[in-house]
């Protein structure tokens, strides 16, 4: 082989070699090898000083991305420019090379005297382009059996405005597929985890962040709920009755133990002991007084449609002649199993801010009479009238202004819309964007969005639902959702088994199922134009 030599000095033409790389996440090389050969088989390249050289054998020209190689002094003629792809492949990616080919240099033509050639390497993953996410729900030791029968609800948000509601029955898992790679947030909706008589907590407050990658293996997030039974005050009353007949004395002691349960139910255990034999003509009477000293009270702050309201500041104070010291009594307020938002407990009041995801549980409220007052109403609502209520020593709750024997399980305070607060001029009424059944999005071919804002699922799709309980989720364009649960019976009939509202807005979607001639609706609220 003839050694490389410097050709006769010339400044005729210039060829610039440019490297472009589209990596798509691939770990690409830092430099690439080009070859330039003339029509007569002469190869051209550069020496260590950047001067042009030629040879009858290929000369490797190293070109890095963003750092062109310039060959000055090439004679006029046609040249073939190519890339040696040896060592440029990346495992897991396909490689496509474009831009190779012939180029003509002509020192007599200004447009052909200086020419640039760009060769592009495009790397494309040959693996999956989307990922999946598995949400695992665990229930801690000591939880009641009812915790394993709940439907736990999670809001999943992610890239490009992604939002989805996932429901897991008891301790189980649910996998979402077809996700764009990126960071996702999973938030447990607290109202779905509440159990009367128990406080609960969740891993990291029920919120987890996870990165989903393009893979056939799902990313995982685990949220564990721990339930703790709420302890209550126990009062024991002992009554002794003595009866004397002749020379015989009988003493009968009756002991009653009363436990106040958070659900306002009571259990009583009685034991009796007789210390002497009583003749048959002698009778002994014993009386037992059962006293509950404190209970848990649920407080619900709703709009006129029955949805929980965010941002109302509520205060509980003593009614006249009631002198409970809330701080010493250990009164507190919980939401979603955690201390209530904005909670402040002093000797003379308990104050907190409502949230739409949960009612408030007032824990360990002593027997007595109280006043529930709304001190600050959320924007768009009027302040509600105060509610005078009584916690009785039998564990029941009574609201003033109602019949004495009409007891309640919770205190409900409703806010009316403030007609003086109008809707923003640029507000866009949300419309239905998608419908899912049991977590699977159904085609728009299977449902109709009606002119009045309702959604009709066609009979053909409804009839393929199997026997059992089904969740229907309607998502609106503003990101809010409406959920309806229905049960398909063995005989093909359909019954509604419950409704949950994730959030409230002026317009609520209505779901109708055309199966078995039955129609079920989620409540819908009408709003006047001027409101």
Short mmCIF file of C-alpha atoms in Angstrom, two decimals:
data_model
loop_
_atom_site.label_atom_id
_atom_site.label_comp_id
_atom_site.label_asym_id
_atom_site.label_seq_id
_atom_site.Cartn_x
_atom_site.Cartn_y
_atom_site.Cartn_z
CA UNK A 1 0.00 0.00 0.00
CA UNK A 2 1.23 3.48 -0.80
CA UNK A 3 1.77 5.68 2.27
CA UNK A 4 -0.54 8.66 2.89
CA UNK A 5 0.79 11.77 1.23
CA UNK A 6 -0.04 15.46 1.06
CA UNK A 7 -1.61 16.37 -2.31
CA UNK A 8 -0.44 19.41 -4.25
CA UNK A 9 -1.41 22.61 -2.48
CA UNK A 10 -4.77 23.87 -3.59
CA UNK A 11 -7.47 26.15 -2.24
CA UNK A 12 -10.06 25.20 -4.76
CA UNK A 13 -12.99 23.78 -2.73
CA UNK A 14 -14.19 23.23 0.86
CA UNK A 15 -16.28 20.31 2.20
CA UNK A 16 -17.78 20.61 5.71
CA UNK A 17 -18.92 17.41 7.46
CA UNK A 18 -21.67 17.81 10.09
CA UNK A 19 -22.93 15.19 12.53
CA UNK A 20 -26.53 15.28 13.82
CA UNK A 21 -27.86 12.81 16.41
CA UNK A 22 -31.46 12.16 17.51
CA UNK A 23 -30.93 10.03 20.61
CA UNK A 24 -34.48 9.61 22.01
CA UNK A 25 -32.91 8.75 25.34
CA UNK A 26 -30.30 6.33 24.01
CA UNK A 27 -26.74 6.45 25.45
CA UNK A 28 -25.16 7.49 22.16
CA UNK A 29 -21.43 7.63 21.24
CA UNK A 30 -19.53 10.92 21.54
CA UNK A 31 -17.95 10.77 18.06
CA UNK A 32 -18.55 9.16 14.66
CA UNK A 33 -16.36 8.09 11.72
CA UNK A 34 -16.87 9.51 8.21
CA UNK A 35 -15.23 8.51 4.92
CA UNK A 36 -14.80 10.80 1.91
CA UNK A 37 -13.76 9.24 -1.44
CA UNK A 38 -13.51 10.83 -4.90
CA UNK A 39 -14.77 9.30 -8.13
CA UNK A 40 -11.29 7.99 -8.95
CA UNK A 41 -11.08 6.05 -5.65
CA UNK A 42 -8.89 8.49 -3.72
CA UNK A 43 -9.75 8.85 -0.04
CA UNK A 44 -9.36 12.22 1.70
CA UNK A 45 -8.99 13.04 5.38
CA UNK A 46 -7.23 15.29 7.89
CA UNK A 47 -3.90 14.93 9.67
CA UNK A 48 -3.34 15.74 13.35
CA UNK A 49 -2.90 19.43 12.49
CA UNK A 50 -6.11 19.61 10.47
CA UNK A 51 -4.42 19.62 7.09
CA UNK A 52 -5.92 17.69 4.19
CA UNK A 53 -4.37 14.34 3.28
CA UNK A 54 -5.20 11.63 0.72
CA UNK A 55 -4.65 7.89 0.30
CA UNK A 56 -5.83 4.92 -1.73
CA UNK A 57 -7.12 3.37 1.53
CA UNK A 58 -9.99 4.73 3.66
CA UNK A 59 -9.02 7.55 6.01
CA UNK A 60 -11.14 7.80 9.16
CA UNK A 61 -12.47 11.30 9.76
CA UNK A 62 -13.69 11.71 13.36
CA UNK A 63 -16.73 14.00 13.67
CA UNK A 64 -18.42 14.82 17.00
CA UNK A 65 -21.97 16.07 17.41
CA UNK A 66 -21.83 19.86 17.29
CA UNK A 67 -18.20 19.91 16.12
CA UNK A 68 -18.00 19.84 12.26
CA UNK A 69 -14.91 18.64 10.39
CA UNK A 70 -13.74 20.98 7.56
CA UNK A 71 -11.74 19.73 4.56
CA UNK A 72 -10.14 22.71 2.77
CA UNK A 73 -8.38 22.49 -0.62
CA UNK A 74 -10.27 19.67 -2.27
CA UNK A 75 -10.08 19.62 -6.08
CA UNK A 76 -13.28 20.00 -8.05
CA UNK A 77 -15.13 16.74 -8.62
CA UNK A 78 -17.71 14.33 -7.24
CA UNK A 79 -17.22 12.81 -3.81
CA UNK A 80 -19.05 10.08 -1.90
CA UNK A 81 -19.61 10.81 1.81
CA UNK A 82 -20.50 7.90 4.11
CA UNK A 83 -20.40 6.88 7.77
CA UNK A 84 -18.72 3.81 9.19
CA UNK A 85 -21.43 2.66 11.67
CA UNK A 86 -19.17 0.13 13.38
CA UNK A 87 -19.54 0.63 17.17
CA UNK A 88 -22.44 3.10 16.92
CA UNK A 89 -25.28 0.66 17.70
CA UNK A 90 -26.99 0.95 21.09
CA UNK A 91 -28.64 -2.04 22.76
CA UNK A 92 -32.42 -1.69 22.89
CA UNK A 93 -32.54 0.88 20.07
CA UNK A 94 -32.86 0.73 16.30
CA UNK A 95 -30.46 2.92 14.30
CA UNK A 96 -31.31 4.78 11.11
CA UNK A 97 -28.60 6.73 9.23
CA UNK A 98 -29.61 9.41 6.71
CA UNK A 99 -27.73 12.01 4.71
CA UNK A 100 -25.08 9.77 3.14
CA UNK A 101 -24.47 10.11 -0.60
CA UNK A 102 -22.65 11.94 -3.39
CA UNK A 103 -21.79 15.63 -3.44
CA UNK A 104 -20.27 17.69 -6.30
CA UNK A 105 -17.64 20.38 -5.72
CA UNK A 106 -16.91 22.98 -8.44
CA UNK A 107 -14.47 25.82 -7.86
CA UNK A 108 -16.00 27.76 -10.78
CA UNK A 109 -19.49 27.76 -9.22
CA UNK A 110 -19.86 29.90 -6.06
CA UNK A 111 -22.75 27.70 -4.90
CA UNK A 112 -20.71 24.50 -5.32
CA UNK A 113 -17.30 25.73 -4.16
CA UNK A 114 -18.19 25.39 -0.47
CA UNK A 115 -20.58 22.54 0.36
CA UNK A 116 -21.83 21.10 3.67
CA UNK A 117 -22.99 17.52 4.21
CA UNK A 118 -24.99 16.48 7.29
CA UNK A 119 -25.39 12.85 8.29
CA UNK A 120 -28.07 12.14 10.91
CA UNK A 121 -28.23 9.15 13.23
CA UNK A 122 -31.70 8.52 14.68
CA UNK A 123 -32.03 6.08 17.56
CA UNK A 124 -35.48 4.61 18.21
CA UNK A 125 -36.29 2.40 21.16
CA UNK A 126 -37.34 -1.08 20.17
CA UNK A 127 -38.97 -1.57 23.60
CA UNK A 128 -42.33 -0.32 24.91
CA UNK A 129 -43.11 3.39 24.52
CA UNK A 130 -45.53 3.57 27.44
CA UNK A 131 -45.49 2.37 31.01
CA UNK A 132 -47.90 1.19 33.67
CA UNK A 133 -48.56 1.88 37.34
CA UNK A 134 -49.77 -0.55 40.00
CA UNK A 135 -51.42 0.91 43.10
CA UNK A 136 -51.29 -1.48 46.05
CA UNK A 137 -53.61 -0.98 49.02
CA UNK A 138 -52.54 -2.59 52.29
CA UNK A 139 -54.52 -2.61 55.52
CA UNK A 140 -52.56 -2.65 58.77
CA UNK A 141 -52.93 -5.06 61.67
CA UNK A 142 -55.72 -4.29 64.10
CA UNK A 143 -58.09 -2.91 61.47
CA UNK A 144 -61.75 -3.92 61.78
CA UNK A 145 -63.16 -6.44 59.32
CA UNK A 146 -65.18 -3.66 57.69
CA UNK A 147 -61.92 -2.07 56.48
CA UNK A 148 -61.54 -4.99 54.07
CA UNK A 149 -64.97 -4.35 52.60
CA UNK A 150 -64.44 -0.67 51.74
CA UNK A 151 -63.91 0.68 48.24
CA UNK A 152 -60.79 2.84 48.56
CA UNK A 153 -60.61 5.67 46.02
CA UNK A 154 -57.41 7.20 44.62
CA UNK A 155 -56.89 10.24 42.40
CA UNK A 156 -54.00 9.74 39.96
CA UNK A 157 -52.52 12.78 38.18
CA UNK A 158 -49.59 12.96 35.79
CA UNK A 159 -48.02 14.53 32.69
CA UNK A 160 -50.04 16.49 30.11
CA UNK A 161 -52.96 17.01 32.50
CA UNK A 162 -53.55 13.30 33.05
CA UNK A 163 -56.19 12.59 35.71
CA UNK A 164 -57.87 9.32 36.64
CA UNK A 165 -59.80 7.92 39.61
CA UNK A 166 -58.99 4.36 40.64
CA UNK A 167 -61.03 2.26 43.09
CA UNK A 168 -59.62 -0.73 44.98
CA UNK A 169 -61.89 -3.02 46.99
CA UNK A 170 -60.35 -3.87 50.35
CA UNK A 171 -56.70 -4.90 50.44
CA UNK A 172 -55.81 -5.33 46.78
CA UNK A 173 -54.19 -3.75 43.76
CA UNK A 174 -55.12 -2.03 40.52
CA UNK A 175 -52.88 -1.47 37.48
CA UNK A 176 -53.19 1.43 35.03
CA UNK A 177 -51.63 0.79 31.62
CA UNK A 178 -50.71 2.92 28.61
CA UNK A 179 -49.22 5.74 30.67
CA UNK A 180 -46.91 8.35 29.18
CA UNK A 181 -43.55 8.10 30.97
CA UNK A 182 -43.12 10.74 33.67
CA UNK A 183 -43.92 11.59 37.28
CA UNK A 184 -47.33 10.67 38.70
CA UNK A 185 -48.99 11.53 42.01
CA UNK A 186 -51.37 9.11 43.73
CA UNK A 187 -53.66 10.63 46.40
CA UNK A 188 -56.04 8.58 48.52
CA UNK A 189 -59.45 10.22 48.85
CA UNK A 190 -59.95 10.25 52.60
CA UNK A 191 -63.72 10.02 52.66
CA UNK A 192 -63.53 6.52 51.16
CA UNK A 193 -61.50 5.22 54.13
CA UNK A 194 -63.55 6.51 57.07
CA UNK A 195 -64.91 3.98 59.57
CA UNK A 196 -67.02 5.08 62.51
CA UNK A 197 -65.27 4.52 65.81
CA UNK A 198 -61.76 4.45 64.30
CA UNK A 199 -59.07 6.95 63.55
CA UNK A 200 -56.93 6.11 60.56
CA UNK A 201 -53.68 7.18 59.04
CA UNK A 202 -52.08 6.40 55.70
CA UNK A 203 -48.54 6.14 54.40
CA UNK A 204 -47.20 9.67 53.88
CA UNK A 205 -50.65 11.09 54.48
CA UNK A 206 -52.10 8.98 51.67
CA UNK A 207 -50.06 10.77 48.97
CA UNK A 208 -47.28 9.15 46.95
CA UNK A 209 -45.20 10.25 43.97
CA UNK A 210 -43.80 7.70 41.53
CA UNK A 211 -41.91 7.83 38.24
CA UNK A 212 -43.40 5.74 35.44
CA UNK A 213 -40.94 4.55 32.78
CA UNK A 214 -41.49 2.97 29.39
CA UNK A 215 -41.42 -0.68 30.37
CA UNK A 216 -43.48 -3.85 30.47
CA UNK A 217 -42.85 -3.96 34.23
CA UNK A 218 -45.24 -1.68 36.12
CA UNK A 219 -43.99 0.96 38.50
CA UNK A 220 -45.49 0.39 41.94
CA UNK A 221 -46.76 2.50 44.81
CA UNK A 222 -48.03 1.07 48.10
CA UNK A 223 -50.31 2.93 50.50
CA UNK A 224 -51.03 1.29 53.85
CA UNK A 225 -53.96 2.35 56.03
CA UNK A 226 -53.63 1.85 59.78
CA UNK A 227 -56.78 1.93 61.90
CA UNK A 228 -56.84 2.65 65.64
CA UNK A 229 -59.99 2.18 67.66
CA UNK A 230 -61.02 5.36 69.43
CA UNK A 231 -60.87 4.86 73.19
CA UNK A 232 -63.73 6.16 75.33
CA UNK A 233 -64.47 6.89 78.96
CA UNK A 234 -65.90 4.06 81.07
CA UNK A 235 -68.15 4.81 84.05
CA UNK A 236 -68.92 2.16 86.68
CA UNK A 237 -71.89 2.58 89.01
CA UNK A 238 -72.42 0.25 91.98
CA UNK A 239 -75.72 0.13 93.88
CA UNK A 240 -76.15 -1.86 97.10
CA UNK A 241 -79.59 -2.80 98.50
CA UNK A 242 -79.94 -4.35 102.00
CA UNK A 243 -83.11 -6.15 103.10
CA UNK A 244 -83.65 -7.43 106.69
CA UNK A 245 -86.24 -10.07 107.60
CA UNK A 246 -86.19 -11.33 111.17
CA UNK A 247 -82.66 -12.43 111.98
CA UNK A 248 -81.57 -12.75 108.35
CA UNK A 249 -79.90 -9.91 106.47
CA UNK A 250 -79.35 -10.01 102.69
CA UNK A 251 -77.05 -7.68 100.81
CA UNK A 252 -77.25 -7.60 97.02
CA UNK A 253 -74.63 -5.67 95.01
CA UNK A 254 -75.18 -4.90 91.35
CA UNK A 255 -72.35 -3.46 89.29
CA UNK A 256 -72.84 -2.03 85.78
CA UNK A 257 -70.04 -1.09 83.47
CA UNK A 258 -70.97 1.24 80.60
CA UNK A 259 -68.70 1.92 77.64
CA UNK A 260 -69.42 4.87 75.35
CA UNK A 261 -68.76 3.95 71.75
CA UNK A 262 -67.98 6.49 68.99
CA UNK A 263 -71.03 5.34 67.07
CA UNK A 264 -73.24 6.41 69.95
CA UNK A 265 -73.98 2.77 70.77
CA UNK A 266 -73.43 1.36 74.27
CA UNK A 267 -72.62 -2.07 75.64
CA UNK A 268 -73.41 -2.97 79.25
CA UNK A 269 -71.92 -5.77 81.34
CA UNK A 270 -73.58 -6.55 84.69
CA UNK A 271 -72.38 -8.76 87.57
CA UNK A 272 -74.28 -9.55 90.79
CA UNK A 273 -73.03 -10.96 94.08
CA UNK A 274 -75.21 -12.09 97.05
CA UNK A 275 -73.51 -12.26 100.48
CA UNK A 276 -76.27 -13.99 102.49
CA UNK A 277 -79.16 -16.38 102.06
CA UNK A 278 -82.48 -14.60 101.78
CA UNK A 279 -85.68 -16.37 102.79
CA UNK A 280 -88.16 -16.91 99.99
CA UNK A 281 -90.46 -14.23 101.33
CA UNK A 282 -87.71 -11.62 101.22
CA UNK A 283 -87.17 -9.51 98.08
CA UNK A 284 -84.11 -7.45 97.15
CA UNK A 285 -84.21 -4.71 94.54
CA UNK A 286 -81.17 -3.23 92.80
CA UNK A 287 -81.03 -0.20 90.49
CA UNK A 288 -78.31 0.56 87.97
CA UNK A 289 -77.52 3.99 86.51
CA UNK A 290 -75.69 3.95 83.17
CA UNK A 291 -73.86 7.16 82.27
CA UNK A 292 -71.97 8.05 79.07
CA UNK A 293 -69.58 10.94 79.59
CA UNK A 294 -68.40 11.70 76.04
CA UNK A 295 -69.08 10.72 72.42
CA UNK A 296 -67.75 11.34 68.91
CA UNK A 297 -69.84 13.65 66.73
CA UNK A 298 -69.68 13.82 62.90
CA UNK A 299 -70.16 17.28 61.37
CA UNK A 300 -70.95 17.65 57.67
CA UNK A 301 -70.70 21.01 55.88
CA UNK A 302 -72.67 20.82 52.61
CA UNK A 303 -73.93 22.88 49.73
CA UNK A 304 -77.57 22.68 48.76
CA UNK A 305 -76.84 19.62 46.56
CA UNK A 306 -75.40 17.69 49.49
CA UNK A 307 -71.69 17.90 48.55
CA UNK A 308 -69.07 18.65 51.19
CA UNK A 309 -67.73 22.23 50.99
CA UNK A 310 -64.12 23.41 51.20
CA UNK A 311 -63.04 26.44 53.20
CA UNK A 312 -65.82 27.05 55.72
CA UNK A 313 -64.51 28.00 59.18
CA UNK A 314 -66.66 26.35 61.88
CA UNK A 315 -66.56 26.92 65.64
CA UNK A 316 -68.03 24.84 68.47
CA UNK A 317 -68.69 26.69 71.73
CA UNK A 318 -70.62 26.01 74.95
CA UNK A 319 -74.30 26.83 74.98
CA UNK A 320 -75.46 28.95 77.96
CA UNK A 321 -75.04 27.11 81.30
CA UNK A 322 -72.64 24.60 79.68
CA UNK A 323 -69.09 25.03 80.97
CA UNK A 324 -66.95 22.35 79.31
CA UNK A 325 -63.23 23.12 79.10
CA UNK A 326 -62.49 21.70 75.63
CA UNK A 327 -58.74 21.67 76.19
CA UNK A 328 -58.86 19.78 79.48
CA UNK A 329 -61.50 17.38 78.14
CA UNK A 330 -59.18 16.34 75.29
CA UNK A 331 -61.60 17.34 72.54
CA UNK A 332 -60.13 17.30 69.04
CA UNK A 333 -61.31 17.28 65.40
CA UNK A 334 -60.24 14.86 62.66
CA UNK A 335 -60.57 14.81 58.85
CA UNK A 336 -59.45 11.87 56.74
CA UNK A 337 -58.04 10.27 59.88
CA UNK A 338 -55.72 13.24 60.50
CA UNK A 339 -56.03 16.44 62.58
CA UNK A 340 -58.53 18.75 60.93
CA UNK A 341 -57.38 21.61 58.73
CA UNK A 342 -56.80 24.82 60.71
CA UNK A 343 -57.60 23.05 64.01
CA UNK A 344 -57.49 25.26 67.11
CA UNK A 345 -58.62 23.96 70.52
CA UNK A 346 -58.84 26.34 73.48
CA UNK A 347 -60.64 26.16 76.81
CA UNK A 348 -63.80 27.74 75.40
CA UNK A 349 -63.94 26.67 71.74
CA UNK A 350 -62.96 24.21 68.99
CA UNK A 351 -62.36 25.73 65.54
CA UNK A 352 -61.47 24.11 62.20
CA UNK A 353 -61.78 24.58 58.42
CA UNK A 354 -63.87 22.20 56.32
CA UNK A 355 -62.56 20.18 53.37
CA UNK A 356 -64.54 18.65 50.51
CA UNK A 357 -62.91 15.24 50.90
CA UNK A 358 -64.15 14.47 54.40
CA UNK A 359 -66.63 15.24 57.13
CA UNK A 360 -65.19 16.36 60.46
CA UNK A 361 -65.15 13.94 63.40
CA UNK A 362 -65.30 15.78 66.74
CA UNK A 363 -63.65 13.31 69.10
CA UNK A 364 -64.42 12.95 72.83
CA UNK A 365 -67.04 15.71 73.06
CA UNK A 366 -68.45 15.61 76.63
CA UNK A 367 -72.14 15.36 77.38
CA UNK A 368 -73.70 18.81 77.23
CA UNK A 369 -75.23 21.44 75.00
CA UNK A 370 -73.22 23.26 72.31
CA UNK A 371 -73.51 25.79 69.51
CA UNK A 372 -72.04 25.15 66.03
CA UNK A 373 -71.32 28.46 64.28
CA UNK A 374 -70.02 29.25 60.81
CA UNK A 375 -67.63 32.17 61.36
CA UNK A 376 -66.36 32.39 57.77
CA UNK A 377 -68.22 31.17 54.68
CA UNK A 378 -66.38 30.18 51.47
CA UNK A 379 -66.58 32.59 48.54
CA UNK A 380 -69.88 32.19 46.73
CA UNK A 381 -71.83 31.07 49.81
CA UNK A 382 -73.88 32.75 52.54
CA UNK A 383 -73.11 32.17 56.22
CA UNK A 384 -75.48 29.53 57.59
CA UNK A 385 -77.55 29.88 60.75
CA UNK A 386 -75.93 28.53 63.89
CA UNK A 387 -77.03 25.09 65.15
CA UNK A 388 -77.75 24.40 68.81
CA UNK A 389 -77.28 20.70 69.62
CA UNK A 390 -77.09 18.45 72.65
CA UNK A 391 -74.95 15.41 73.41
CA UNK A 392 -76.98 13.27 75.83
CA UNK A 393 -75.72 10.86 78.45
CA UNK A 394 -77.23 7.91 76.59
CA UNK A 395 -74.91 8.60 73.64
CA UNK A 396 -77.54 10.18 71.40
CA UNK A 397 -77.44 13.58 69.66
CA UNK A 398 -80.36 15.99 69.48
CA UNK A 399 -80.63 19.22 67.47
CA UNK A 400 -82.61 22.10 68.96
CA UNK A 401 -85.81 22.96 67.11
CA UNK A 402 -86.63 19.32 66.32
CA UNK A 403 -88.90 16.96 68.31
CA UNK A 404 -87.30 15.65 71.51
CA UNK A 405 -87.36 12.08 70.23
CA UNK A 406 -85.97 12.93 66.79
CA UNK A 407 -82.29 12.08 67.16
CA UNK A 408 -79.54 12.42 64.53
CA UNK A 409 -76.42 10.49 63.62
CA UNK A 410 -74.52 13.62 62.56
CA UNK A 411 -74.82 17.40 62.47
CA UNK A 412 -75.42 18.75 58.95
CA UNK A 413 -74.98 22.46 58.21
CA UNK A 414 -75.87 23.63 54.69
CA UNK A 415 -74.75 26.81 52.91
CA UNK A 416 -76.88 28.57 50.32
CA UNK A 417 -75.27 30.16 47.26
CA UNK A 418 -74.62 33.90 47.55
CA UNK A 419 -76.61 35.56 44.71
CA UNK A 420 -74.38 38.65 44.99
CA UNK A 421 -71.37 36.64 43.78
CA UNK A 422 -71.58 36.04 40.03
CA UNK A 423 -69.73 33.55 37.98
CA UNK A 424 -66.63 34.88 36.16
CA UNK A 425 -67.44 36.15 32.68
CA UNK A 426 -64.97 33.80 31.09
CA UNK A 427 -66.16 30.70 32.91
CA UNK A 428 -66.61 27.69 30.63
CA UNK A 429 -69.24 25.17 31.67
CA UNK A 430 -67.52 21.78 31.98
CA UNK A 431 -68.68 19.01 29.68
CA UNK A 432 -68.16 15.27 29.66
CA UNK A 433 -64.72 14.24 28.42
CA UNK A 434 -64.75 10.50 29.06
CA UNK A 435 -66.65 7.66 30.74
CA UNK A 436 -65.10 4.62 32.41
CA UNK A 437 -66.76 1.46 33.65
CA UNK A 438 -64.87 -0.51 36.31
CA UNK A 439 -61.74 1.51 35.55
CA UNK A 440 -61.82 0.87 31.79
CA UNK A 441 -62.56 3.78 29.47
CA UNK A 442 -65.39 3.00 27.07
CA UNK A 443 -65.67 4.24 23.51
CA UNK A 444 -67.90 7.26 22.82
CA UNK A 445 -69.78 4.87 20.53
CA UNK A 446 -71.23 3.31 23.68
CA UNK A 447 -72.58 6.45 25.33
CA UNK A 448 -74.32 9.68 24.38
CA UNK A 449 -73.86 13.13 25.90
CA UNK A 450 -77.31 14.69 25.79
CA UNK A 451 -78.15 18.35 25.31
CA UNK A 452 -79.12 18.70 28.98
CA UNK A 453 -75.69 17.53 30.16
CA UNK A 454 -76.73 13.97 30.97
CA UNK A 455 -74.92 10.86 29.82
CA UNK A 456 -76.73 7.80 28.48
CA UNK A 457 -74.84 4.48 28.33
CA UNK A 458 -76.36 2.45 25.52
CA UNK A 459 -78.30 -0.69 26.26
CA UNK A 460 -75.98 -2.91 24.23
CA UNK A 461 -73.01 -2.07 26.46
CA UNK A 462 -75.01 -2.07 29.68
CA UNK A 463 -76.25 -5.59 29.00
CA UNK A 464 -72.73 -7.02 28.82
CA UNK A 465 -72.04 -6.05 32.42
CA UNK A 466 -71.77 -9.21 34.46
CA UNK A 467 -73.56 -9.99 37.68
CA UNK A 468 -72.10 -7.96 40.55
CA UNK A 469 -71.21 -4.43 41.55
CA UNK A 470 -69.94 -1.95 38.93
CA UNK A 471 -68.44 1.53 39.12
CA UNK A 472 -69.34 4.13 36.48
CA UNK A 473 -67.08 7.20 36.44
CA UNK A 474 -67.78 10.32 34.38
CA UNK A 475 -64.89 12.80 33.98
CA UNK A 476 -65.59 16.41 32.98
CA UNK A 477 -63.31 18.77 31.07
CA UNK A 478 -62.53 20.71 34.26
CA UNK A 479 -61.04 17.56 35.81
CA UNK A 480 -63.91 16.88 38.22
CA UNK A 481 -65.56 13.49 38.32
CA UNK A 482 -68.93 11.92 39.15
CA UNK A 483 -69.19 8.33 40.37
CA UNK A 484 -72.18 5.98 40.40
CA UNK A 485 -72.23 2.40 41.70
CA UNK A 486 -74.81 -0.08 40.41
CA UNK A 487 -75.39 -3.77 41.00
CA UNK A 488 -76.51 -6.21 38.30
CA UNK A 489 -78.60 -8.99 39.86
CA UNK A 490 -78.84 -12.65 38.86
CA UNK A 491 -82.18 -12.00 37.13
CA UNK A 492 -80.69 -9.22 34.99
CA UNK A 493 -82.30 -6.39 36.93
CA UNK A 494 -80.17 -3.44 38.01
CA UNK A 495 -80.19 -1.74 41.40
CA UNK A 496 -78.32 1.34 42.56
CA UNK A 497 -76.07 0.60 45.54
CA UNK A 498 -74.61 3.98 46.34
CA UNK A 499 -73.33 7.28 45.11
CA UNK A 500 -70.15 9.20 45.92
CA UNK A 501 -69.30 12.71 44.87
CA UNK A 502 -65.60 13.52 44.46
CA UNK A 503 -66.14 17.25 44.02
CA UNK A 504 -68.96 19.72 43.50
CA UNK A 505 -69.49 22.24 40.72
CA UNK A 506 -72.42 24.16 39.26
CA UNK A 507 -73.28 21.47 36.72
CA UNK A 508 -73.39 17.80 37.71
CA UNK A 509 -73.35 14.96 35.22
CA UNK A 510 -76.17 12.45 35.22
CA UNK A 511 -75.59 8.78 34.41
CA UNK A 512 -78.44 6.69 33.04
CA UNK A 513 -78.25 2.96 32.39
CA UNK A 514 -80.68 1.56 29.83
CA UNK A 515 -80.71 -2.00 31.16
CA UNK A 516 -83.74 -3.94 32.30
CA UNK A 517 -85.90 -0.88 31.68
CA UNK A 518 -84.35 0.84 34.71
CA UNK A 519 -82.84 4.34 34.81
CA UNK A 520 -80.60 5.64 37.59
CA UNK A 521 -79.48 9.20 38.09
CA UNK A 522 -76.77 11.01 39.98
CA UNK A 523 -78.33 14.08 41.59
CA UNK A 524 -78.22 17.16 39.38
CA UNK A 525 -78.41 20.79 40.53
CA UNK A 526 -79.98 23.57 38.45
CA UNK A 527 -78.29 26.98 38.57
CA UNK A 528 -80.03 30.16 37.47
CA UNK A 529 -78.30 32.25 34.84
CA UNK A 530 -77.97 35.23 37.18
CA UNK A 531 -76.22 33.11 39.78
#
